PDB file of C-alpha atoms in Angstrom:
ATOM      1  CA  ALA A   1     108.220 163.945  93.260  1.00  0.00           C
ATOM      2  CA  SER A   2     110.716 166.470  94.561  1.00  0.00           C
ATOM      3  CA  ALA A   3     113.492 165.319  96.873  1.00  0.00           C
ATOM      4  CA  GLU A   4     112.970 165.789 100.588  1.00  0.00           C
ATOM      5  CA  LEU A   5     115.057 168.547 102.160  1.00  0.00           C
ATOM      6  CA  ALA A   6     116.786 168.061 105.499  1.00  0.00           C
ATOM      7  CA  VAL A   7     116.593 170.692 108.226  1.00  0.00           C
ATOM      8  CA  GLU A   8     119.124 170.759 111.051  1.00  0.00           C
ATOM      9  CA  THR A   9     119.855 173.055 113.954  1.00  0.00           C
ATOM     10  CA  LEU A  10     123.413 174.318 114.100  1.00  0.00           C
ATOM     11  CA  PRO A  11     125.312 173.103 117.195  1.00  0.00           C
ATOM     12  CA  GLN A  12     125.281 176.362 119.120  1.00  0.00           C
ATOM     13  CA  ASP A  13     122.826 178.019 121.491  1.00  0.00           C
ATOM     14  CA  TYR A  14     122.119 181.654 120.654  1.00  0.00           C
ATOM     15  CA  SER A  15     120.364 184.147 122.906  1.00  0.00           C
ATOM     16  CA  LEU A  16     119.372 186.529 120.096  1.00  0.00           C
ATOM     17  CA  VAL A  17     120.518 186.168 116.491  1.00  0.00           C
ATOM     18  CA  SER A  18     120.317 189.541 114.753  1.00  0.00           C
ATOM     19  CA  SER A  19     122.169 189.064 111.456  1.00  0.00           C
ATOM     20  CA  ILE A  20     123.820 186.414 109.309  1.00  0.00           C
ATOM     21  CA  ARG A  21     126.098 186.663 106.271  1.00  0.00           C
ATOM     22  CA  LEU A  22     127.779 184.179 103.938  1.00  0.00           C
ATOM     23  CA  ALA A  23     131.465 184.766 103.254  1.00  0.00           C
ATOM     24  CA  SER A  24     132.400 185.817  99.728  1.00  0.00           C
ATOM     25  CA  ASN A  25     134.173 182.506  99.108  1.00  0.00           C
ATOM     26  CA  MET A  26     131.088 180.706 100.496  1.00  0.00           C
ATOM     27  CA  ASP A  27     133.060 178.575 102.970  1.00  0.00           C
ATOM     28  CA  ARG A  28     131.713 180.021 106.215  1.00  0.00           C
ATOM     29  CA  LEU A  29     128.845 181.842 107.867  1.00  0.00           C
ATOM     30  CA  PHE A  30     129.157 184.882 110.084  1.00  0.00           C
ATOM     31  CA  VAL A  31     126.396 184.964 112.695  1.00  0.00           C
ATOM     32  CA  MET A  32     125.828 188.059 114.831  1.00  0.00           C
ATOM     33  CA  VAL A  33     124.442 187.298 118.283  1.00  0.00           C
ATOM     34  CA  ALA A  34     123.300 189.847 120.873  1.00  0.00           C
ATOM     35  CA  GLU A  35     123.964 189.079 124.529  1.00  0.00           C
ATOM     36  CA  THR A  36     123.709 191.137 127.695  1.00  0.00           C
ATOM     37  CA  GLY A  37     126.359 193.859 127.541  1.00  0.00           C
ATOM     38  CA  ARG A  38     128.035 192.603 124.391  1.00  0.00           C
ATOM     39  CA  THR A  39     127.596 191.405 120.810  1.00  0.00           C
ATOM     40  CA  LEU A  40     129.356 188.349 119.414  1.00  0.00           C
ATOM     41  CA  ILE A  41     130.170 187.411 115.834  1.00  0.00           C
ATOM     42  CA  HIS A  42     130.571 183.666 115.398  1.00  0.00           C
ATOM     43  CA  SER A  43     132.403 182.253 112.390  1.00  0.00           C
ATOM     44  CA  LEU A  44     130.908 178.908 111.347  1.00  0.00           C
ATOM     45  CA  ASN A  45     132.726 176.561 109.002  1.00  0.00           C
ATOM     46  CA  VAL A  46     129.962 175.401 106.684  1.00  0.00           C
ATOM     47  CA  GLY A  47     132.262 173.070 104.777  1.00  0.00           C
ATOM     48  CA  ALA A  48     132.627 170.738 107.721  1.00  0.00           C
ATOM     49  CA  SER A  49     130.216 168.073 108.883  1.00  0.00           C
ATOM     50  CA  PRO A  50     128.896 168.820 111.390  1.00  0.00           C
ATOM     51  CA  VAL A  51     129.150 172.609 111.285  1.00  0.00           C
ATOM     52  CA  ILE A  52     131.806 173.830 113.721  1.00  0.00           C
ATOM     53  CA  ILE A  53     132.699 177.189 115.204  1.00  0.00           C
ATOM     54  CA  ASP A  54     136.063 178.472 114.014  1.00  0.00           C
ATOM     55  CA  GLU A  55     136.319 181.532 116.222  1.00  0.00           C
ATOM     56  CA  THR A  56     134.258 184.132 118.038  1.00  0.00           C
ATOM     57  CA  ALA A  57     134.840 187.885 118.137  1.00  0.00           C
ATOM     58  CA  GLU A  58     133.442 190.002 120.955  1.00  0.00           C
ATOM     59  CA  PHE A  59     132.228 193.582 120.632  1.00  0.00           C
ATOM     60  CA  PRO A  60     131.913 194.768 124.266  1.00  0.00           C
ATOM     61  CA  SER A  61     128.912 196.920 125.214  1.00  0.00           C
ATOM     62  CA  ALA A  62     127.882 197.241 121.578  1.00  0.00           C
ATOM     63  CA  PHE A  63     124.472 197.212 119.925  1.00  0.00           C
ATOM     64  CA  LEU A  64     125.230 196.178 116.358  1.00  0.00           C
ATOM     65  CA  GLU A  65     123.013 195.974 113.306  1.00  0.00           C
ATOM     66  CA  GLY A  66     124.182 195.084 109.792  1.00  0.00           C
ATOM     67  CA  ILE A  67     127.346 193.111 109.119  1.00  0.00           C
ATOM     68  CA  ALA A  68     129.260 192.596 105.865  1.00  0.00           C
ATOM     69  CA  GLU A  69     132.220 190.390 104.987  1.00  0.00           C
ATOM     70  CA  PHE A  70     134.613 192.302 102.747  1.00  0.00           C
ATOM     71  CA  GLU A  71     138.272 191.839 101.832  1.00  0.00           C
ATOM     72  CA  GLY A  72     139.265 189.712 104.823  1.00  0.00           C
ATOM     73  CA  PHE A  73     137.235 191.613 107.442  1.00  0.00           C
ATOM     74  CA  VAL A  74     133.728 191.440 108.848  1.00  0.00           C
ATOM     75  CA  TYR A  75     132.419 194.994 109.223  1.00  0.00           C
ATOM     76  CA  ALA A  76     129.684 195.750 111.753  1.00  0.00           C
ATOM     77  CA  ALA A  77     127.506 198.857 112.041  1.00  0.00           C
ATOM     78  CA  GLU A  78     126.941 200.278 115.520  1.00  0.00           C
ATOM     79  CA  PRO A  79     124.042 202.731 114.999  1.00  0.00           C
ATOM     80  CA  ASN A  80     123.603 203.928 118.586  1.00  0.00           C
ATOM     81  CA  ASN A  81     127.180 205.228 118.681  1.00  0.00           C
ATOM     82  CA  SER A  82     127.469 206.058 114.961  1.00  0.00           C
ATOM     83  CA  LEU A  83     130.513 203.806 114.564  1.00  0.00           C
ATOM     84  CA  ILE A  84     131.684 201.109 112.176  1.00  0.00           C
ATOM     85  CA  LYS A  85     133.859 198.384 113.640  1.00  0.00           C
ATOM     86  CA  ARG A  86     135.532 195.443 112.006  1.00  0.00           C
ATOM     87  CA  MET A  87     136.827 191.984 112.824  1.00  0.00           C
ATOM     88  CA  ASN A  88     139.899 190.484 111.189  1.00  0.00           C
ATOM     89  CA  VAL A  89     138.658 187.141 109.851  1.00  0.00           C
ATOM     90  CA  SER A  90     142.081 185.509 110.225  1.00  0.00           C
ATOM     91  CA  THR A  91     142.817 186.579 113.802  1.00  0.00           C
ATOM     92  CA  GLY A  92     139.419 187.463 115.265  1.00  0.00           C
ATOM     93  CA  ASP A  93     140.775 190.817 116.444  1.00  0.00           C
ATOM     94  CA  VAL A  94     138.240 193.652 116.643  1.00  0.00           C
ATOM     95  CA  GLU A  95     139.030 197.313 115.997  1.00  0.00           C
ATOM     96  CA  LEU A  96     137.285 200.619 115.407  1.00  0.00           C
ATOM     97  CA  PHE A  97     137.262 201.296 111.676  1.00  0.00           C
ATOM     98  CA  ALA A  98     135.378 204.562 111.242  1.00  0.00           C
ATOM     99  CA  GLY A  99     133.617 207.230 113.267  1.00  0.00           C
ATOM    100  CA  VAL A 100     134.237 208.807 116.667  1.00  0.00           C
ATOM    101  CA  LEU A 101     132.243 207.960 119.770  1.00  0.00           C
ATOM    102  CA  GLY A 102     129.880 210.812 120.597  1.00  0.00           C
ATOM    103  CA  GLU A 103     130.119 212.488 117.182  1.00  0.00           C
ATOM    104  CA  ASN A 104     126.909 211.932 115.207  1.00  0.00           C
ATOM    105  CA  ASN A 105     127.231 213.678 111.894  1.00  0.00           C
ATOM    106  CA  VAL A 106     127.187 213.022 108.149  1.00  0.00           C
ATOM    107  CA  ALA A 107     130.635 214.229 107.115  1.00  0.00           C
ATOM    108  CA  ASP A 108     132.418 213.026 103.987  1.00  0.00           C
ATOM    109  CA  GLY A 109     136.171 212.874 103.508  1.00  0.00           C
ATOM    110  CA  PRO A 110     139.163 210.695 104.363  1.00  0.00           C
ATOM    111  CA  ILE A 111     138.263 207.855 106.710  1.00  0.00           C
ATOM    112  CA  SER A 112     140.023 209.535 109.645  1.00  0.00           C
ATOM    113  CA  VAL A 113     137.763 212.611 109.506  1.00  0.00           C
ATOM    114  CA  ALA A 114     134.563 211.096 108.069  1.00  0.00           C
ATOM    115  CA  ARG A 115     131.625 210.855 110.443  1.00  0.00           C
ATOM    116  CA  PHE A 116     128.453 208.767 110.433  1.00  0.00           C
ATOM    117  CA  ARG A 117     124.967 209.115 111.880  1.00  0.00           C
ATOM    118  CA  SER A 118     123.154 205.869 112.710  1.00  0.00           C
ATOM    119  CA  PRO A 119     124.855 203.505 110.236  1.00  0.00           C
ATOM    120  CA  TYR A 120     122.476 200.575 109.949  1.00  0.00           C
ATOM    121  CA  ALA A 121     123.333 198.329 106.998  1.00  0.00           C
ATOM    122  CA  LEU A 122     126.534 197.391 105.175  1.00  0.00           C
ATOM    123  CA  VAL A 123     127.368 195.534 101.973  1.00  0.00           C
ATOM    124  CA  GLY A 124     130.432 195.059  99.804  1.00  0.00           C
ATOM    125  CA  CYS A 125     129.771 195.831  96.150  1.00  0.00           C
ATOM    126  CA  ALA A 126     132.037 196.292  93.125  1.00  0.00           C
ATOM    127  CA  GLY A 127     135.148 196.726  95.271  1.00  0.00           C
ATOM    128  CA  ASP A 128     133.690 199.266  97.684  1.00  0.00           C
ATOM    129  CA  LEU A 129     131.809 199.090 100.982  1.00  0.00           C
ATOM    130  CA  TYR A 130     128.390 200.751 101.115  1.00  0.00           C
ATOM    131  CA  VAL A 131     126.591 202.015 104.217  1.00  0.00           C
ATOM    132  CA  ALA A 132     122.910 202.780 104.711  1.00  0.00           C
ATOM    133  CA  GLU A 133     122.225 205.309 107.454  1.00  0.00           C
ATOM    134  CA  SER A 134     118.747 205.075 108.921  1.00  0.00           C
ATOM    135  CA  ALA A 135     117.149 207.257 111.592  1.00  0.00           C
ATOM    136  CA  GLY A 136     118.942 208.318 114.734  1.00  0.00           C
ATOM    137  CA  SER A 137     117.586 208.680 118.239  1.00  0.00           C
ATOM    138  CA  ALA A 138     115.595 211.699 119.377  1.00  0.00           C
ATOM    139  CA  SER A 139     118.799 213.405 120.507  1.00  0.00           C
ATOM    140  CA  VAL A 140     120.317 213.631 117.036  1.00  0.00           C
ATOM    141  CA  LEU A 141     119.140 214.682 113.601  1.00  0.00           C
ATOM    142  CA  GLU A 142     117.953 211.866 111.420  1.00  0.00           C
ATOM    143  CA  SER A 143     119.922 210.532 108.471  1.00  0.00           C
ATOM    144  CA  HIS A 144     118.513 208.901 105.366  1.00  0.00           C
ATOM    145  CA  VAL A 145     121.528 208.515 103.103  1.00  0.00           C
ATOM    146  CA  ILE A 146     123.658 205.946 101.318  1.00  0.00           C
ATOM    147  CA  ARG A 147     127.425 206.302 101.760  1.00  0.00           C
ATOM    148  CA  LYS A 148     130.346 204.736  99.901  1.00  0.00           C
ATOM    149  CA  ILE A 149     133.659 203.775 101.473  1.00  0.00           C
ATOM    150  CA  ASP A 150     136.212 203.772  98.654  1.00  0.00           C
ATOM    151  CA  PHE A 151     139.227 201.592  99.440  1.00  0.00           C
ATOM    152  CA  SER A 152     140.886 202.289  96.076  1.00  0.00           C
ATOM    153  CA  GLN A 153     141.967 205.724  97.298  1.00  0.00           C
ATOM    154  CA  ASP A 154     144.805 206.334  99.720  1.00  0.00           C
ATOM    155  CA  PRO A 155     143.709 207.181 102.315  1.00  0.00           C
ATOM    156  CA  THR A 156     140.305 205.502 102.143  1.00  0.00           C
ATOM    157  CA  VAL A 157     137.574 208.050 101.372  1.00  0.00           C
ATOM    158  CA  VAL A 158     133.908 208.234 102.415  1.00  0.00           C
ATOM    159  CA  THR A 159     131.344 209.957 100.173  1.00  0.00           C
ATOM    160  CA  THR A 160     127.565 210.321 100.244  1.00  0.00           C
ATOM    161  CA  ILE A 161     126.228 208.917  96.969  1.00  0.00           C
ATOM    162  CA  ALA A 162     122.459 209.286  97.434  1.00  0.00           C
ATOM    163  CA  GLY A 163     119.949 210.993  99.691  1.00  0.00           C
ATOM    164  CA  PHE A 164     120.085 214.024 101.975  1.00  0.00           C
ATOM    165  CA  ALA A 165     120.811 213.716 105.677  1.00  0.00           C
ATOM    166  CA  THR A 166     118.021 215.845 107.129  1.00  0.00           C
ATOM    167  CA  SER A 167     115.350 215.237 104.500  1.00  0.00           C
ATOM    168  CA  ALA A 168     113.317 212.014 104.515  1.00  0.00           C
ATOM    169  CA  GLY A 169     110.973 211.061 101.696  1.00  0.00           C
ATOM    170  CA  HIS A 170     110.342 208.951  98.625  1.00  0.00           C
ATOM    171  CA  VAL A 171     111.904 210.747  95.684  1.00  0.00           C
ATOM    172  CA  ASP A 172     113.589 209.030  92.747  1.00  0.00           C
ATOM    173  CA  GLY A 173     116.375 210.807  90.907  1.00  0.00           C
ATOM    174  CA  PHE A 174     120.135 211.016  90.633  1.00  0.00           C
ATOM    175  CA  GLY A 175     122.483 210.960  93.594  1.00  0.00           C
ATOM    176  CA  LEU A 176     121.841 213.640  96.185  1.00  0.00           C
ATOM    177  CA  GLN A 177     118.562 214.622  94.494  1.00  0.00           C
ATOM    178  CA  ALA A 178     116.979 211.345  95.618  1.00  0.00           C
ATOM    179  CA  ARG A 179     115.315 210.989  99.012  1.00  0.00           C
ATOM    180  CA  PHE A 180     115.086 207.929 101.286  1.00  0.00           C
ATOM    181  CA  ASP A 181     113.146 207.197 104.448  1.00  0.00           C
ATOM    182  CA  ARG A 182     114.927 204.879 106.908  1.00  0.00           C
ATOM    183  CA  PRO A 183     116.984 202.665 104.568  1.00  0.00           C
ATOM    184  CA  GLU A 184     117.843 199.646 106.702  1.00  0.00           C
ATOM    185  CA  SER A 185     119.135 196.887 104.436  1.00  0.00           C
ATOM    186  CA  LEU A 186     121.366 196.602 101.380  1.00  0.00           C
ATOM    187  CA  ALA A 187     122.135 193.984  98.746  1.00  0.00           C
ATOM    188  CA  CYS A 188     124.368 193.999  95.689  1.00  0.00           C
ATOM    189  CA  ASP A 189     124.047 192.692  92.138  1.00  0.00           C
ATOM    190  CA  GLU A 190     127.453 192.818  90.489  1.00  0.00           C
ATOM    191  CA  ARG A 191     126.910 190.256  87.747  1.00  0.00           C
ATOM    192  CA  ASP A 192     127.653 192.990  85.223  1.00  0.00           C
ATOM    193  CA  PRO A 193     130.872 194.581  86.521  1.00  0.00           C
ATOM    194  CA  ASN A 194     130.291 197.653  84.375  1.00  0.00           C
ATOM    195  CA  HIS A 195     126.804 198.246  85.767  1.00  0.00           C
ATOM    196  CA  PRO A 196     126.538 197.052  89.387  1.00  0.00           C
ATOM    197  CA  ILE A 197     123.251 197.633  91.193  1.00  0.00           C
ATOM    198  CA  LEU A 198     122.714 198.374  94.868  1.00  0.00           C
ATOM    199  CA  TYR A 199     119.328 197.379  96.296  1.00  0.00           C
ATOM    200  CA  VAL A 200     117.913 199.271  99.278  1.00  0.00           C
ATOM    201  CA  ALA A 201     115.071 198.193 101.583  1.00  0.00           C
ATOM    202  CA  GLU A 202     113.344 201.138 103.252  1.00  0.00           C
ATOM    203  CA  ARG A 203     111.480 200.733 106.495  1.00  0.00           C
ATOM    204  CA  GLY A 204     109.962 204.197 106.253  1.00  0.00           C
ATOM    205  CA  THR A 205     108.556 204.123 102.714  1.00  0.00           C
ATOM    206  CA  GLN A 206     107.924 200.332 102.699  1.00  0.00           C
ATOM    207  CA  VAL A 207     109.522 199.972  99.236  1.00  0.00           C
ATOM    208  CA  ILE A 208     112.585 198.455  97.612  1.00  0.00           C
ATOM    209  CA  ARG A 209     114.772 200.909  95.707  1.00  0.00           C
ATOM    210  CA  GLN A 210     117.706 200.357  93.381  1.00  0.00           C
ATOM    211  CA  ILE A 211     120.767 202.478  92.726  1.00  0.00           C
ATOM    212  CA  GLU A 212     122.640 202.099  89.440  1.00  0.00           C
ATOM    213  CA  LEU A 213     126.149 202.692  90.737  1.00  0.00           C
ATOM    214  CA  SER A 214     127.606 203.536  87.324  1.00  0.00           C
ATOM    215  CA  SER A 215     125.236 206.497  86.856  1.00  0.00           C
ATOM    216  CA  GLY A 216     123.950 207.238  90.376  1.00  0.00           C
ATOM    217  CA  ARG A 217     120.331 206.853  89.241  1.00  0.00           C
ATOM    218  CA  VAL A 218     117.916 205.951  92.055  1.00  0.00           C
ATOM    219  CA  SER A 219     114.588 204.333  91.163  1.00  0.00           C
ATOM    220  CA  THR A 220     111.805 202.423  92.867  1.00  0.00           C
ATOM    221  CA  LEU A 221     112.014 198.726  92.047  1.00  0.00           C
ATOM    222  CA  VAL A 222     108.868 197.424  93.767  1.00  0.00           C
ATOM    223  CA  GLY A 223     106.442 198.458  96.463  1.00  0.00           C
ATOM    224  CA  ILE A 224     103.624 200.858  97.265  1.00  0.00           C
ATOM    225  CA  SER A 225     105.011 203.940  98.964  1.00  0.00           C
ATOM    226  CA  TYR A 226     104.016 204.222 102.652  1.00  0.00           C
ATOM    227  CA  GLN A 227     101.427 201.453 102.273  1.00  0.00           C
ATOM    228  CA  GLY A 228     102.614 199.070 105.011  1.00  0.00           C
ATOM    229  CA  ALA A 229     100.843 195.913 103.763  1.00  0.00           C
ATOM    230  CA  THR A 230     102.102 192.586 102.460  1.00  0.00           C
ATOM    231  CA  ILE A 231     100.682 192.290  98.951  1.00  0.00           C
ATOM    232  CA  ASP A 232     101.997 190.043  96.183  1.00  0.00           C
ATOM    233  CA  GLY A 233     102.029 191.662  92.781  1.00  0.00           C
ATOM    234  CA  VAL A 234     104.135 193.304  90.098  1.00  0.00           C
ATOM    235  CA  GLY A 235     106.133 196.505  90.484  1.00  0.00           C
ATOM    236  CA  THR A 236     104.309 199.224  92.383  1.00  0.00           C
ATOM    237  CA  GLU A 237     101.297 196.923  92.844  1.00  0.00           C
ATOM    238  CA  ALA A 238     103.280 194.882  95.389  1.00  0.00           C
ATOM    239  CA  GLY A 239     103.329 195.872  99.034  1.00  0.00           C
ATOM    240  CA  PHE A 240     105.685 195.360 101.992  1.00  0.00           C
ATOM    241  CA  ASN A 241     105.326 195.697 105.725  1.00  0.00           C
ATOM    242  CA  ASN A 242     108.597 196.762 107.318  1.00  0.00           C
ATOM    243  CA  PRO A 243     111.166 195.289 104.884  1.00  0.00           C
ATOM    244  CA  GLN A 244     114.432 195.004 106.807  1.00  0.00           C
ATOM    245  CA  GLY A 245     116.496 192.227 105.253  1.00  0.00           C
ATOM    246  CA  LEU A 246     117.802 191.767 101.705  1.00  0.00           C
ATOM    247  CA  LEU A 247     119.720 188.968 100.013  1.00  0.00           C
ATOM    248  CA  PHE A 248     120.544 188.785  96.297  1.00  0.00           C
ATOM    249  CA  ASP A 249     120.992 185.379  94.616  1.00  0.00           C
ATOM    250  CA  PRO A 250     123.367 185.888  91.670  1.00  0.00           C
ATOM    251  CA  SER A 251     122.796 182.369  90.334  1.00  0.00           C
ATOM    252  CA  ARG A 252     119.110 183.076  89.635  1.00  0.00           C
ATOM    253  CA  GLY A 253     118.939 186.853  89.732  1.00  0.00           C
ATOM    254  CA  ASP A 254     116.358 186.747  92.517  1.00  0.00           C
ATOM    255  CA  LEU A 255     116.156 189.235  95.369  1.00  0.00           C
ATOM    256  CA  TYR A 256     114.878 187.991  98.749  1.00  0.00           C
ATOM    257  CA  VAL A 257     113.255 190.339 101.251  1.00  0.00           C
ATOM    258  CA  VAL A 258     112.501 189.803 104.931  1.00  0.00           C
ATOM    259  CA  ASP A 259     109.090 191.380 105.573  1.00  0.00           C
ATOM    260  CA  SER A 260     109.577 191.639 109.309  1.00  0.00           C
ATOM    261  CA  ASN A 261     106.137 192.768 110.473  1.00  0.00           C
ATOM    262  CA  GLU A 262     104.572 189.813 108.666  1.00  0.00           C
ATOM    263  CA  ASN A 263     107.311 187.318 109.629  1.00  0.00           C
ATOM    264  CA  ALA A 264     107.606 186.488 105.933  1.00  0.00           C
ATOM    265  CA  VAL A 265     110.345 186.052 103.330  1.00  0.00           C
ATOM    266  CA  ARG A 266     109.400 187.464  99.931  1.00  0.00           C
ATOM    267  CA  ARG A 267     111.047 186.825  96.577  1.00  0.00           C
ATOM    268  CA  ILE A 268     111.415 189.333  93.747  1.00  0.00           C
ATOM    269  CA  GLN A 269     112.131 187.716  90.393  1.00  0.00           C
TER     270      GLN A 269
END
């Protein structure tokens, strides 16, 4: 018989938990919590018993979506204002990292001049930070692109690696030839450092895509395009209903998907 698993509630009351990430060294959790007029990021020490809160960072008047822990910072996407902010893990200090309030545009270049439009998901992969831009509000043009923030350059540079900002669709191909429809979650497989893979969950097409970062090739991993149904199966026989969360398990090579409209967690193996 298999061993019984224990379930416990962490010692903190949350009004609305919107995202959670495990630190790269796996010693703490970052939990994003929405409250009236602000968003908090709690740092939980998972090595302690019981779990304790190390520190809390406050993002005033911010509606945040995806968060990513990368190189000593927790980055947070603020889609409504087309900004990316970050929290210093050591100090808890919060600062604006990229974008300008009121400027919604897909503009590549040095970080000081780069602009974003509805950044929705973030993930660190192979030494860079990647951003998925979903769909903006009715007052701005939509964006369906994947951006890369390259920290190896001085100054840091932002480039669009896949998709086209004003053209939504389901088109596989290389780089800017590919088309996405509301990419809203990212995950990274960097087990092979020479061939890292970026996984993309698309709310619009209801599929999971993959980007081979070494070549820029975009392909459909699983899912029936624009189907909107939870169906177990293989490849394009499988179906999703609003996939919005991704997590890659490097120890097993499995990819987990939150199928939000069905309140289900799916596994791709």
